[in-house]
Short mmCIF file of C-alpha atoms in Angstrom, two decimals:
data_model
loop_
_atom_site.label_atom_id
_atom_site.label_comp_id
_atom_site.label_asym_id
_atom_site.label_seq_id
_atom_site.Cartn_x
_atom_site.Cartn_y
_atom_site.Cartn_z
CA MET I 1 0.00 0.00 0.00
CA ARG I 2 2.87 2.35 0.86
CA THR I 3 4.60 1.64 -2.42
CA MET I 4 1.47 2.46 -4.39
CA VAL I 5 1.13 5.80 -2.60
CA ALA I 6 4.81 6.56 -3.20
CA ILE I 7 4.54 5.71 -6.91
CA LEU I 8 1.40 7.84 -7.26
CA ALA I 9 3.03 10.82 -5.51
CA LEU I 10 6.16 10.50 -7.66
CA GLY I 11 4.05 10.36 -10.84
CA VAL I 12 2.08 13.48 -9.90
CA ALA I 13 5.26 15.39 -8.98
CA THR I 14 7.06 14.52 -12.23
CA ALA I 15 4.02 15.33 -14.36
CA GLY I 16 3.88 18.83 -12.87
CA VAL I 17 7.62 19.42 -13.43
CA SER I 18 7.56 18.22 -17.04
CA ARG I 19 4.68 20.56 -17.92
CA ALA I 20 6.21 23.57 -16.19
CA GLY I 21 9.63 23.17 -17.81
CA GLY I 22 8.46 22.96 -21.44
CA PRO I 23 9.09 25.65 -24.05
CA LYS I 24 6.78 28.60 -23.82
CA GLN I 25 4.65 29.68 -26.74
CA LYS I 26 5.08 33.28 -27.77
CA GLN I 27 1.99 35.32 -28.18
CA SER I 28 1.14 36.13 -31.73
CA ASP I 29 0.08 39.55 -32.90
CA PHE I 30 -2.73 38.14 -35.04
CA VAL I 31 -5.92 40.20 -34.88
CA PRO I 32 -9.00 38.72 -36.55
CA PRO I 33 -10.74 40.93 -39.13
CA ALA I 34 -13.83 42.87 -38.12
CA PRO I 35 -17.16 41.31 -39.07
CA LYS I 36 -18.65 42.60 -42.31
CA GLN I 37 -22.19 43.85 -42.75
CA ILE I 38 -24.01 41.65 -45.25
CA ASP I 39 -26.87 43.08 -47.30
CA PRO I 40 -29.74 40.62 -47.16
CA ALA I 41 -31.04 39.40 -50.51
CA PHE I 42 -34.60 39.48 -49.13
CA PRO I 43 -36.12 42.03 -46.76
CA PRO I 44 -36.65 40.77 -43.21
CA LEU I 45 -39.99 39.13 -42.50
CA PRO I 46 -42.51 41.11 -40.46
CA MET I 47 -43.06 40.05 -36.87
CA VAL I 48 -46.30 38.13 -36.40
CA LYS I 49 -47.97 38.10 -33.02
CA PRO I 50 -48.93 34.59 -31.92
CA GLY I 51 -52.61 33.86 -31.51
CA PRO I 52 -54.29 32.52 -28.39
CA VAL I 53 -53.20 29.12 -27.15
CA ILE I 54 -55.95 26.51 -27.28
CA VAL I 55 -55.56 23.72 -24.74
CA ILE I 56 -57.52 20.56 -25.46
CA ARG I 57 -58.38 18.88 -22.22
CA TYR I 58 -58.56 15.10 -21.97
CA GLN I 59 -61.24 13.71 -19.72
CA ARG I 60 -60.03 10.52 -18.15
CA THR I 61 -62.53 7.70 -18.17
CA ASP I 62 -63.37 5.97 -14.95
CA THR I 63 -61.83 2.55 -14.46
CA ARG I 64 -65.13 1.17 -13.20
CA ASP I 65 -67.13 2.64 -16.08
CA VAL I 66 -67.09 -0.67 -17.96
CA TRP I 67 -69.34 -2.27 -15.33
CA GLN I 68 -72.36 -0.18 -16.31
CA HIS I 69 -72.77 -2.51 -19.30
CA TYR I 70 -72.99 -5.65 -17.15
CA ALA I 71 -75.72 -6.88 -14.82
CA PRO I 72 -75.99 -9.93 -12.53
CA SER I 73 -77.89 -12.91 -13.89
CA ARG I 74 -80.17 -15.22 -11.89
CA LEU I 75 -77.10 -17.23 -10.88
CA GLY I 76 -75.23 -14.14 -9.68
CA ARG I 77 -72.77 -14.01 -12.57
CA MET I 78 -72.08 -10.77 -14.38
CA VAL I 79 -73.49 -10.97 -17.92
CA PRO I 80 -73.77 -8.31 -20.64
CA ARG I 81 -76.72 -5.98 -20.06
CA VAL I 82 -79.57 -6.15 -22.58
CA VAL I 83 -81.74 -3.10 -23.21
CA SER I 84 -85.35 -3.81 -24.12
CA THR I 85 -87.07 -1.19 -26.31
CA PRO I 86 -90.22 -1.24 -28.44
CA TYR I 87 -87.95 -1.42 -31.50
CA GLY I 88 -86.16 -4.55 -30.33
CA ASP I 89 -83.69 -5.77 -27.75
CA PHE I 90 -79.95 -5.05 -28.00
CA TYR I 91 -76.74 -5.21 -25.98
CA SER I 92 -75.97 -1.88 -24.31
CA ARG I 93 -72.20 -2.15 -24.81
CA SER I 94 -72.01 -2.85 -28.53
CA GLY I 95 -75.50 -2.11 -29.83
CA GLU I 96 -75.76 -5.54 -31.45
CA PRO I 97 -79.26 -7.07 -31.50
CA TYR I 98 -80.10 -9.56 -28.76
CA PRO I 99 -81.27 -12.75 -30.55
CA PHE I 100 -82.80 -14.58 -27.56
CA ALA I 101 -85.44 -12.05 -26.50
CA GLY I 102 -88.45 -14.18 -27.42
CA VAL I 103 -87.12 -17.43 -25.96
CA SER I 104 -87.66 -16.81 -22.27
CA LYS I 105 -89.61 -13.81 -21.05
CA THR I 106 -88.87 -14.70 -17.41
CA ALA I 107 -85.18 -13.94 -17.93
CA ILE I 108 -85.99 -10.26 -18.50
CA LEU I 109 -85.93 -8.04 -15.43
CA PRO I 110 -88.27 -5.13 -16.21
CA ILE I 111 -86.68 -1.99 -14.85
CA ILE I 112 -87.99 1.43 -15.79
CA VAL I 113 -85.45 4.24 -15.76
CA ASP I 114 -85.96 7.96 -16.23
#
């Protein structure tokens, strides 16, 4: 451990001496030319004021919103809800017609909603 510290200290000391003892660069008297004014080929564009910023808000859907299209059956299982109208029965989720409406009228739970 001591030898590693000694080698590291010797390396740092010699690196500093070798950089300090090198030949010095003389400063040059070079002055860069002044920037030139360039005539634009086209006139500058007029400044346009930005219009009002329209922010479109995103309404996040509820994670439990999907359950409004399901109802418990007679066995207690959640099944797709069927809407019964005078024009025919259909699934509330997809709007597809319900083909088994005339098979069993006891399976329909008549609920009147406003």
